[in-house]
Coordinates of N, CA and C and ligand atoms in Angstrom, one line a residue:
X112 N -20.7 43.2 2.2 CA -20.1 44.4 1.8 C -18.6 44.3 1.7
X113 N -18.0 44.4 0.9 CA -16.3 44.2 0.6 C -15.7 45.7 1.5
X114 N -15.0 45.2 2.2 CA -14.5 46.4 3.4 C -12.9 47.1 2.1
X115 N -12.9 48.3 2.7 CA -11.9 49.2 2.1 C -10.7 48.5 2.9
X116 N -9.2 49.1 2.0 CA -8.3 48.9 2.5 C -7.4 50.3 3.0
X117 N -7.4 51.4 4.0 CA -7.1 52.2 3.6 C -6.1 52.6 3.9
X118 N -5.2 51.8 3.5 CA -3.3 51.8 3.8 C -2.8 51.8 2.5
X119 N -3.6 51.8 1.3 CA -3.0 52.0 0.2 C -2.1 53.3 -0.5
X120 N -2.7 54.0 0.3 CA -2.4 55.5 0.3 C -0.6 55.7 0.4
X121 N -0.4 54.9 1.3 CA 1.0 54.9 2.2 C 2.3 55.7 1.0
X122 N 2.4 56.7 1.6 CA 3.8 57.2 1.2 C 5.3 57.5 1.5
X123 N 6.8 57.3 1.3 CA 7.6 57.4 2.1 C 7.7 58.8 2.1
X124 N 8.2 59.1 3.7 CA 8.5 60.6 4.1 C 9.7 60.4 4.6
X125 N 10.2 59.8 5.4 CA 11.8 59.6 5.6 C 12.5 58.9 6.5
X126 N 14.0 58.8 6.8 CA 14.7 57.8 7.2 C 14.9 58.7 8.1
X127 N 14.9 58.0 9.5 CA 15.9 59.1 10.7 C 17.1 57.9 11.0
X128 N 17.8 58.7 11.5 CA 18.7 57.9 12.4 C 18.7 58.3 13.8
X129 N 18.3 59.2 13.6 CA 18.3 59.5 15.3 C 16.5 59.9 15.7
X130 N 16.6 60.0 16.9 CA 14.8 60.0 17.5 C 14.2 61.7 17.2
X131 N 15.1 62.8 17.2 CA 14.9 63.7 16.8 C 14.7 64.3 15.4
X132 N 15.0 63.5 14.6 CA 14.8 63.4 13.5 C 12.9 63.2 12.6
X133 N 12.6 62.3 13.9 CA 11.2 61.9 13.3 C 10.1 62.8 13.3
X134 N 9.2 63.1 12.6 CA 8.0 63.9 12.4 C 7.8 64.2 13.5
X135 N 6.7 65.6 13.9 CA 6.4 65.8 15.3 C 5.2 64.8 16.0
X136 N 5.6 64.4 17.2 CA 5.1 63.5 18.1 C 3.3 63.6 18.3
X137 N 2.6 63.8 17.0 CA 1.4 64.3 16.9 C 0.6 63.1 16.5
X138 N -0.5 63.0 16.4 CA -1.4 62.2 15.9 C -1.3 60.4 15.8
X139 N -1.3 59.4 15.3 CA -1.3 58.5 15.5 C -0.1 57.7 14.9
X140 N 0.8 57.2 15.5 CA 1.7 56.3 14.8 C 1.6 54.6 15.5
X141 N 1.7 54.0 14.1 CA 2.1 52.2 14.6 C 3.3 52.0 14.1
X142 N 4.2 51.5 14.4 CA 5.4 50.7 14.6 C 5.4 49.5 13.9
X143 N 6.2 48.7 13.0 CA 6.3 47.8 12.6 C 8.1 47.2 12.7
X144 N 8.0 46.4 13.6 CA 9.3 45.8 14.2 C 9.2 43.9 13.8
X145 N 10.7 43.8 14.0 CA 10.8 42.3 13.3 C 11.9 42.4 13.0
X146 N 12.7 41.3 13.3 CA 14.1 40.6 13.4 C 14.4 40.6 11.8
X147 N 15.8 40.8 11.4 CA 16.1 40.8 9.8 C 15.5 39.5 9.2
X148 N 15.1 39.8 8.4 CA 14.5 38.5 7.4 C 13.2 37.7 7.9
X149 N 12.6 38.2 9.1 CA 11.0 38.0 9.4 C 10.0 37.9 8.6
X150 N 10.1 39.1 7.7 CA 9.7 39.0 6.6 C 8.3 40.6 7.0
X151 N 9.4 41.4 7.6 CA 8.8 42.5 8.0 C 8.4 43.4 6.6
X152 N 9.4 43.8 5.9 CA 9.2 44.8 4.5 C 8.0 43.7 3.6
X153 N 7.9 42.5 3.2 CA 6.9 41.9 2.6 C 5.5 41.9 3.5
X154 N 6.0 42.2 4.9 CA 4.0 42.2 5.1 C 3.6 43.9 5.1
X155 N 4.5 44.8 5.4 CA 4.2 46.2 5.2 C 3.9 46.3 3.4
X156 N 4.6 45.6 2.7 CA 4.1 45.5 1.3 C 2.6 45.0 1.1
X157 N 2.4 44.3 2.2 CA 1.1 43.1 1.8 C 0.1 44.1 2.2
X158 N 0.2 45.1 3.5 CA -0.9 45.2 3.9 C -1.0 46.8 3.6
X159 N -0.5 47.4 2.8 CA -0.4 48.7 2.0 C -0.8 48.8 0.7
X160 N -0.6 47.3 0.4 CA -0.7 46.9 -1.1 C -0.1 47.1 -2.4
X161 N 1.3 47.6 -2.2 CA 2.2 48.0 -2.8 C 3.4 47.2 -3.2
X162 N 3.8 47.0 -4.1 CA 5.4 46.4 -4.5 C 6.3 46.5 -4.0
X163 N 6.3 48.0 -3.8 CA 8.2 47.9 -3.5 C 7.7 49.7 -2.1
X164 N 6.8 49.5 -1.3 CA 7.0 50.5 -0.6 C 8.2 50.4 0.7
X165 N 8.0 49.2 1.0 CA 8.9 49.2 1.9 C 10.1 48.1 1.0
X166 N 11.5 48.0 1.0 CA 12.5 47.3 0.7 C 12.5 46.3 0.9
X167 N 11.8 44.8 0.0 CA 12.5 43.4 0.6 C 14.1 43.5 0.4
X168 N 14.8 43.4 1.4 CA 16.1 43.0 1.1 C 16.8 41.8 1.4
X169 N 17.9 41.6 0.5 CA 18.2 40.2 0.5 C 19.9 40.1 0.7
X170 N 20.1 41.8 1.7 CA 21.3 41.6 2.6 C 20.7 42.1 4.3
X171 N 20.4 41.0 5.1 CA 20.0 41.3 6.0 C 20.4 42.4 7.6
X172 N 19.9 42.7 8.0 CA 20.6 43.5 9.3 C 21.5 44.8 8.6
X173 N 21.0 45.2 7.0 CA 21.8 46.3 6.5 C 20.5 47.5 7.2
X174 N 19.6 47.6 7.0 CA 18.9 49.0 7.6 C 19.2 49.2 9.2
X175 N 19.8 50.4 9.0 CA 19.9 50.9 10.6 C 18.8 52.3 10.9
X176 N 17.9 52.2 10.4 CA 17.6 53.5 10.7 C 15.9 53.4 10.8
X177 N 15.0 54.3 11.1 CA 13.7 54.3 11.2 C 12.8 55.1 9.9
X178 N 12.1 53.9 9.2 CA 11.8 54.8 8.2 C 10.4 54.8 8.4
X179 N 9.9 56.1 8.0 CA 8.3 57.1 8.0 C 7.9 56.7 6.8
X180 N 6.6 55.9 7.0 CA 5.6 56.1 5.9 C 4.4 56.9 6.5
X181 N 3.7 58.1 5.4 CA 2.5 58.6 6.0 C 1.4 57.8 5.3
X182 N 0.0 58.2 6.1 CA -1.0 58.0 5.5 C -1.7 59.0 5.8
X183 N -1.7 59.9 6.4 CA -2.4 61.3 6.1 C -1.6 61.8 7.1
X184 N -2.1 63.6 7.0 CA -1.0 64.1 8.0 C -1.1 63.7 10.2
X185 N -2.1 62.7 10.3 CA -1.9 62.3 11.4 C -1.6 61.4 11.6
X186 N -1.4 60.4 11.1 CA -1.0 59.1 10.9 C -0.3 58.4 10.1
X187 N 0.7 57.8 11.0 CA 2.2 57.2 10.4 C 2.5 56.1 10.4
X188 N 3.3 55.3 9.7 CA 3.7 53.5 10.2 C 5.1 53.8 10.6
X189 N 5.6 53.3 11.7 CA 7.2 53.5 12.0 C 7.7 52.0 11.2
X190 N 8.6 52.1 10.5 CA 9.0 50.7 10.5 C 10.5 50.9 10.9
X191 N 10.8 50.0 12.0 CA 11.5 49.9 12.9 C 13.0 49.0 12.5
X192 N 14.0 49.8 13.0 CA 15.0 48.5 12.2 C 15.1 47.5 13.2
X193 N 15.7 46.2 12.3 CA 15.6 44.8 12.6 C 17.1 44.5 12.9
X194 N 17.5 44.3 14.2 CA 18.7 44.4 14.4 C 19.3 42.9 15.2
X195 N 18.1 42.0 15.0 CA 18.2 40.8 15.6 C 19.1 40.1 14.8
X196 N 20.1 40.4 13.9 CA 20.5 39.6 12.9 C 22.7 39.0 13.5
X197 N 22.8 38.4 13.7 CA 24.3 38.3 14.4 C 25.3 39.0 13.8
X198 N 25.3 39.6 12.8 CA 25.9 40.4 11.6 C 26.1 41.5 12.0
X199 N 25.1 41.8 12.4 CA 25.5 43.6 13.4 C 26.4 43.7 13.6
X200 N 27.5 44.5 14.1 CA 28.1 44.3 15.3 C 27.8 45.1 16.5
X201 N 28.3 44.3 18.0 CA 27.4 44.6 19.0 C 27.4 46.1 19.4
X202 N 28.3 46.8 19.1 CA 28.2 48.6 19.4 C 27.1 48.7 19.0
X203 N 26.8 48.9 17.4 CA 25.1 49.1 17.0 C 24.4 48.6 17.0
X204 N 24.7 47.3 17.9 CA 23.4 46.7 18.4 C 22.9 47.6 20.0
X205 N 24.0 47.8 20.4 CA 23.7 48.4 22.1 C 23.2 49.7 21.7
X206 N 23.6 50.4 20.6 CA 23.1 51.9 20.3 C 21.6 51.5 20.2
X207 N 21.1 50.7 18.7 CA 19.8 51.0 18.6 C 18.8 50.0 19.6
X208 N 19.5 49.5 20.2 CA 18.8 49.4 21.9 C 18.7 50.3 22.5
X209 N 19.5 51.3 22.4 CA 19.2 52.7 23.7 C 18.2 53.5 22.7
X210 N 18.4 53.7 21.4 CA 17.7 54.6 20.4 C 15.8 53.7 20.5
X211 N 16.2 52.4 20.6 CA 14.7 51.8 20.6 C 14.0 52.1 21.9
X212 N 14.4 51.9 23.1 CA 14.2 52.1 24.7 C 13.5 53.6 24.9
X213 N 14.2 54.3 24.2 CA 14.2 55.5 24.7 C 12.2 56.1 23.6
X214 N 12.6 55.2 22.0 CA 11.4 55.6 21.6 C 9.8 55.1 22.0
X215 N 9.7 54.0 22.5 CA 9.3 53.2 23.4 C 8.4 53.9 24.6
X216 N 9.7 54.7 25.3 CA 9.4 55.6 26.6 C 8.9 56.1 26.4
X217 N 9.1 57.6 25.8 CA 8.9 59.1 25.2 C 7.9 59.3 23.5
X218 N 7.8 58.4 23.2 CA 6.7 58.7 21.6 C 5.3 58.2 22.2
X219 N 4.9 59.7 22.4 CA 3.3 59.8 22.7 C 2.4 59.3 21.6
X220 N 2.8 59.4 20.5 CA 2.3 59.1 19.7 C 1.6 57.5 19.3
X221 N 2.7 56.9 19.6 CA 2.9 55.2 19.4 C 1.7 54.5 19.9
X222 N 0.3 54.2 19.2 CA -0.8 53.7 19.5 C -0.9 52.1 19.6
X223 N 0.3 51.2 18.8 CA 0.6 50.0 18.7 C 2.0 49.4 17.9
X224 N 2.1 48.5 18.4 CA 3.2 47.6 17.5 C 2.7 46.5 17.0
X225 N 3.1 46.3 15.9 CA 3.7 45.1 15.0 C 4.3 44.5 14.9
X226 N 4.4 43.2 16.0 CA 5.9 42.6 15.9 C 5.9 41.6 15.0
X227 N 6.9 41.2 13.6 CA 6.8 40.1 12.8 C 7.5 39.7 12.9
X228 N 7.6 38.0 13.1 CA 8.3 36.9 13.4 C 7.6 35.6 12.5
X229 N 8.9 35.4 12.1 CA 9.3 34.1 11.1 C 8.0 32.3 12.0
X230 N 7.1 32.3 11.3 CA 6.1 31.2 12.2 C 7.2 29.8 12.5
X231 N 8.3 29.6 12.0 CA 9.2 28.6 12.4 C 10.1 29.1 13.1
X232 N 10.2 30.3 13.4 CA 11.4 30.9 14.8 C 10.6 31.8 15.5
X233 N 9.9 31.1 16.1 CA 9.0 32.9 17.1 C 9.5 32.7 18.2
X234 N 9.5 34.3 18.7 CA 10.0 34.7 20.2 C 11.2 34.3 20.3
X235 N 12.3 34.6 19.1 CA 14.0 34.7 19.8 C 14.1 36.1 20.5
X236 N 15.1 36.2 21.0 CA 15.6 37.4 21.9 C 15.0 38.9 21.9
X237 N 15.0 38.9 20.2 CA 14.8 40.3 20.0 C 13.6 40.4 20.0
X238 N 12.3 39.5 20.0 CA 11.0 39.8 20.1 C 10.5 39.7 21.1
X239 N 11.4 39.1 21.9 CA 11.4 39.2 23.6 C 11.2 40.3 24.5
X240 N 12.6 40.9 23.7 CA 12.6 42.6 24.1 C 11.6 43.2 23.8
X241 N 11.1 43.4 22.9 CA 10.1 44.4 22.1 C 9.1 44.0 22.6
X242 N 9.0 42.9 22.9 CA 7.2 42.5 23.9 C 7.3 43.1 25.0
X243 N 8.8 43.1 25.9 CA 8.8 43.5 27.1 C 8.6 45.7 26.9
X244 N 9.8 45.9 26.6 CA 9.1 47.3 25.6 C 7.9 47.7 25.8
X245 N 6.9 46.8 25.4 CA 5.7 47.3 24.9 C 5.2 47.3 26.2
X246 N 5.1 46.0 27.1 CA 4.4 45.7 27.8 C 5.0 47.2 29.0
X247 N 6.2 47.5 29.3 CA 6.6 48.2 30.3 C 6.2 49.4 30.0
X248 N 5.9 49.6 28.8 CA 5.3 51.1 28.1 C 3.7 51.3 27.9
X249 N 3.2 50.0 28.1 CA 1.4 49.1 28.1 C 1.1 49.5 26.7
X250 N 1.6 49.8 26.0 CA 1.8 49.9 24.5 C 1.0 48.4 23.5
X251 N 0.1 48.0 22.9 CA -0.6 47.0 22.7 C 0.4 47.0 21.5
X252 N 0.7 45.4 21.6 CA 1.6 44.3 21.0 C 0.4 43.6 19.9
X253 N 0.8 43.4 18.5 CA 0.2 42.6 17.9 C 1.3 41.7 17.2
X254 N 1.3 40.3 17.4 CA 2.2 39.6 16.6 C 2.0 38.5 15.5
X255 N 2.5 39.4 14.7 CA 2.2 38.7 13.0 C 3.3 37.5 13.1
X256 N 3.0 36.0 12.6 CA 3.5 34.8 12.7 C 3.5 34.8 11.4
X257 N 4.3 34.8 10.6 CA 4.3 35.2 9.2 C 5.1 34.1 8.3
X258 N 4.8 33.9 7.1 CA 5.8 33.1 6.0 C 5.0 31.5 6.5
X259 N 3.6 31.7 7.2 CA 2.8 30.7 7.7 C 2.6 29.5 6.2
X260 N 2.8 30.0 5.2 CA 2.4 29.0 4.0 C 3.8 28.5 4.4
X261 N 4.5 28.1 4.6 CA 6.1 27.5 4.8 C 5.2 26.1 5.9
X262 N 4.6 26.5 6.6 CA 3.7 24.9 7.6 C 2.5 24.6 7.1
X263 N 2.2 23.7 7.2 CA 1.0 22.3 6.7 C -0.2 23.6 8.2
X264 N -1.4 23.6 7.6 CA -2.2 24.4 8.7 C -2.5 23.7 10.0
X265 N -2.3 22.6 10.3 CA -2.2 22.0 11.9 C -1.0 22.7 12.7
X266 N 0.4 22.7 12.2 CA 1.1 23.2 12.9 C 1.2 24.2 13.2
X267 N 0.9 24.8 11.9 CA 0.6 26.9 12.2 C -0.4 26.9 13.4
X268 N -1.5 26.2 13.4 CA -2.8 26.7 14.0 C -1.6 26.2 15.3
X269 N -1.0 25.0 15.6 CA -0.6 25.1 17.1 C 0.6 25.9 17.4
X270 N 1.1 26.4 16.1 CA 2.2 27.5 16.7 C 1.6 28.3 17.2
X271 N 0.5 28.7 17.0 CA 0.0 30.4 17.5 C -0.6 29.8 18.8
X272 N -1.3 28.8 19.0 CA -1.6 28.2 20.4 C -0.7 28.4 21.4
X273 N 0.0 27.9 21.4 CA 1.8 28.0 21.8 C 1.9 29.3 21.8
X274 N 2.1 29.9 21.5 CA 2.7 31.3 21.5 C 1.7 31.8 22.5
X275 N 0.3 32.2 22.3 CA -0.8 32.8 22.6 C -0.7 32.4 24.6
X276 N -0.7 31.2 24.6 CA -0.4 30.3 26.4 C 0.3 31.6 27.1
X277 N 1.0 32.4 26.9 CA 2.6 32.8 27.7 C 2.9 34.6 27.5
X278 N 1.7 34.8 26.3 CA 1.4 36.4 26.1 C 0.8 37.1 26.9
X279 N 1.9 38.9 27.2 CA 1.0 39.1 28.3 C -0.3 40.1 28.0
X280 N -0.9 40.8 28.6 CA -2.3 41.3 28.4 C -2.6 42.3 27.1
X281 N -1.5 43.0 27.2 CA -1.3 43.9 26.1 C -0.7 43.4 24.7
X282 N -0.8 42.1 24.8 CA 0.0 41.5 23.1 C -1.0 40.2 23.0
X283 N -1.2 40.3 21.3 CA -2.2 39.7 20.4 C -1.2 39.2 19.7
X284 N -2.4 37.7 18.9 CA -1.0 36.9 17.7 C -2.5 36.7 17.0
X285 N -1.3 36.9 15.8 CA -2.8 36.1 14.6 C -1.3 35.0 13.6
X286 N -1.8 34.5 12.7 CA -0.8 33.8 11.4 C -1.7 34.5 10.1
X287 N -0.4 34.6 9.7 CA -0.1 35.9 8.2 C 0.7 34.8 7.5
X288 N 0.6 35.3 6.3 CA 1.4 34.7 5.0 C 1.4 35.9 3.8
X289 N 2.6 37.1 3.6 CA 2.5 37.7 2.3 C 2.2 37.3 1.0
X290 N 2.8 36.2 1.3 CA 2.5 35.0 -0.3 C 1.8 35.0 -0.2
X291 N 0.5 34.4 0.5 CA -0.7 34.0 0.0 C -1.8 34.9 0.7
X292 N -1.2 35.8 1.4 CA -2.6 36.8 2.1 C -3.4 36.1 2.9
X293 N -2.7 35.1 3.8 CA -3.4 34.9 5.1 C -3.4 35.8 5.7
X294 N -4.6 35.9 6.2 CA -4.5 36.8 7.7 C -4.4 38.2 7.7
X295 N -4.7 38.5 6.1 CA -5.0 40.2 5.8 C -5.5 40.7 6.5
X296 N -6.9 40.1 6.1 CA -7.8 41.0 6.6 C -8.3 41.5 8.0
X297 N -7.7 40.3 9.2 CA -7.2 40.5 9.9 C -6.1 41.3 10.7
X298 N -5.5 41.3 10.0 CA -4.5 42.2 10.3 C -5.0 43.9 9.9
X299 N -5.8 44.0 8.9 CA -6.3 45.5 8.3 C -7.2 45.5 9.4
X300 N -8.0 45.0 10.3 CA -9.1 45.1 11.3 C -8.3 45.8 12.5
X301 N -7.4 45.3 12.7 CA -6.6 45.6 13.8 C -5.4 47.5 13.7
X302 N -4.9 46.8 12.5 CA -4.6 48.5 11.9 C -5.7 49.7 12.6
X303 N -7.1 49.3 11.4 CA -8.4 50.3 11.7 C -8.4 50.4 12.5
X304 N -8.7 49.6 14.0 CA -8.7 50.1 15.1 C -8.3 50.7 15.9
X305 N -6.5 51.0 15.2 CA -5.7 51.7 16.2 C -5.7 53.0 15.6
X306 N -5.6 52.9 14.0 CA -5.8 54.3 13.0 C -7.2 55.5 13.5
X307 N -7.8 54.3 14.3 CA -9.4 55.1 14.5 C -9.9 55.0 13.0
X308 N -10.0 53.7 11.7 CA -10.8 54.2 10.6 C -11.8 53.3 10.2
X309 N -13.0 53.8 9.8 CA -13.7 52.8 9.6 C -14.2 52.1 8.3
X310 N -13.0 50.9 8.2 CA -13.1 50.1 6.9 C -14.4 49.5 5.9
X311 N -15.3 50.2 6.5 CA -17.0 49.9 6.3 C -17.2 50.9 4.9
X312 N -16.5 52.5 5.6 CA -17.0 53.6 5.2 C -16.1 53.8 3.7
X313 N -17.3 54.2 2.4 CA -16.6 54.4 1.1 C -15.6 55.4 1.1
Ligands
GDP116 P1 12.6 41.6 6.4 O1 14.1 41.6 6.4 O2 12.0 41.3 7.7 O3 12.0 42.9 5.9 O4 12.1 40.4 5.5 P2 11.6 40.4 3.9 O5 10.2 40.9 3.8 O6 12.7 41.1 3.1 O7 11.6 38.9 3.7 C1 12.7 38.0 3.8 C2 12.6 36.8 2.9 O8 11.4 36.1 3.3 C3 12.4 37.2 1.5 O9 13.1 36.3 0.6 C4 10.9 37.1 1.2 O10 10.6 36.8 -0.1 C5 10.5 36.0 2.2 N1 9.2 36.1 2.7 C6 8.6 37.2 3.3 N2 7.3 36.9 3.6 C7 7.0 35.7 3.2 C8 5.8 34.8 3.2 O11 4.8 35.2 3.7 N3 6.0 33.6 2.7 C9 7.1 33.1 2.1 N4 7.1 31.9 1.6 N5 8.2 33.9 2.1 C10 8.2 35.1 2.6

């Protein structure tokens, strides 16, 4: 039976810059976080199914802010800005550190994260944090190893080995490729699960 995809739906509702800005703290939200040029906006394109819903950009560390996509009125994707990039400068890097901390803490909502990381740079600083984040919040971590068509499949399969050794209980790794849709459907299994939806059902 060919399983539904039901993130296609996905519409933008809006940019905050601040935490009080976001939708009310109701029903189910996932998070999608990732260092600039991860290749965060192409897998939120991949796994929505859409062209241009989230912004590939090709001036990096320019989004500072949190943008809302819905998929019905209980359920939301955060996509998180990516502020790992040296370019920042460090004031708004220490702000949306306190702005991230604090959403982390206090968004009841927050059922999981997404963390996307580049499969030839995984676990610099800023994915560091966000693991720790999650784990201090017990917030379940899923991390997408992405832009995986860039390695011969030996090395992908032992980067995720590698990675997987040293993760703590609350964080998962799979390997993703936008380009070529590794690891979709995988990745849609895991969505469903947290959405509560069942990819079976017409
Ligand atoms: P973001 O800054 O994390 O949102 O990253 P983008 O999605 O804008 O991607 C950054 C760059 O990596 C762009 O040039 C993308 O075309 C490229 N990219 C993203 N995902 C993949 C992938 O799976 N494979 C390859 N080969 N390139 C990718």
């Amino acid at each position: 039976m060919k399983k539904v995809n039901p993130f296609r739906v996905a519409k933008y509702v809006l940019s905050a810059h601040q935490l009080k800005q976001l939708p009310a703290d109701r029903g189910i939200e996932v998070a999608i976080a990732g260092r600039s040029n991860a290749g965060k906006s192409s897998a939120i394109n991949t796994f929505t199914d859409q062209k241009s819903l989230a912004r590939t950009s090709k001036t990096p560390g320019r989004t500072q802010q949190i943008v809302i996509f819905e998929l019905d009125e209980n359920r939301r994707i955060a996509d998180l800005p990516g502020y790992g990039y040296a370019k920042v400068p460090l004031k708004l890097k220490a702000h949306w550190q306190n702005v991230m901390a604090s959403y982390f803490e206090t968004r009841e909502s927050l059922r999981g994260v997404v963390l996307v990381m580049d499969i030839r740079h995984p676990m610099r600083d800023f994915d560091q944090q966000m693991l720790n984040w999650c784990d201090m919040a017990q917030i379940p971590c899923h991390i997408l190893l992405t832009k995986a068509d860039k390695l011969k499949r030996g090395p992908a399969q032992s980067s995720l080995l590698k990675l997987r050794r040293d993760l703590p209980a609350i964080a998962s790794a799979q390997i993703f490729s936008s380009l070529k849709k590794t690891g979709l459907d995988e990745l849609l299994d895991k969505l469903s699960e947290w959405y509560e939806y069942d990819r079976k059902a017409s």
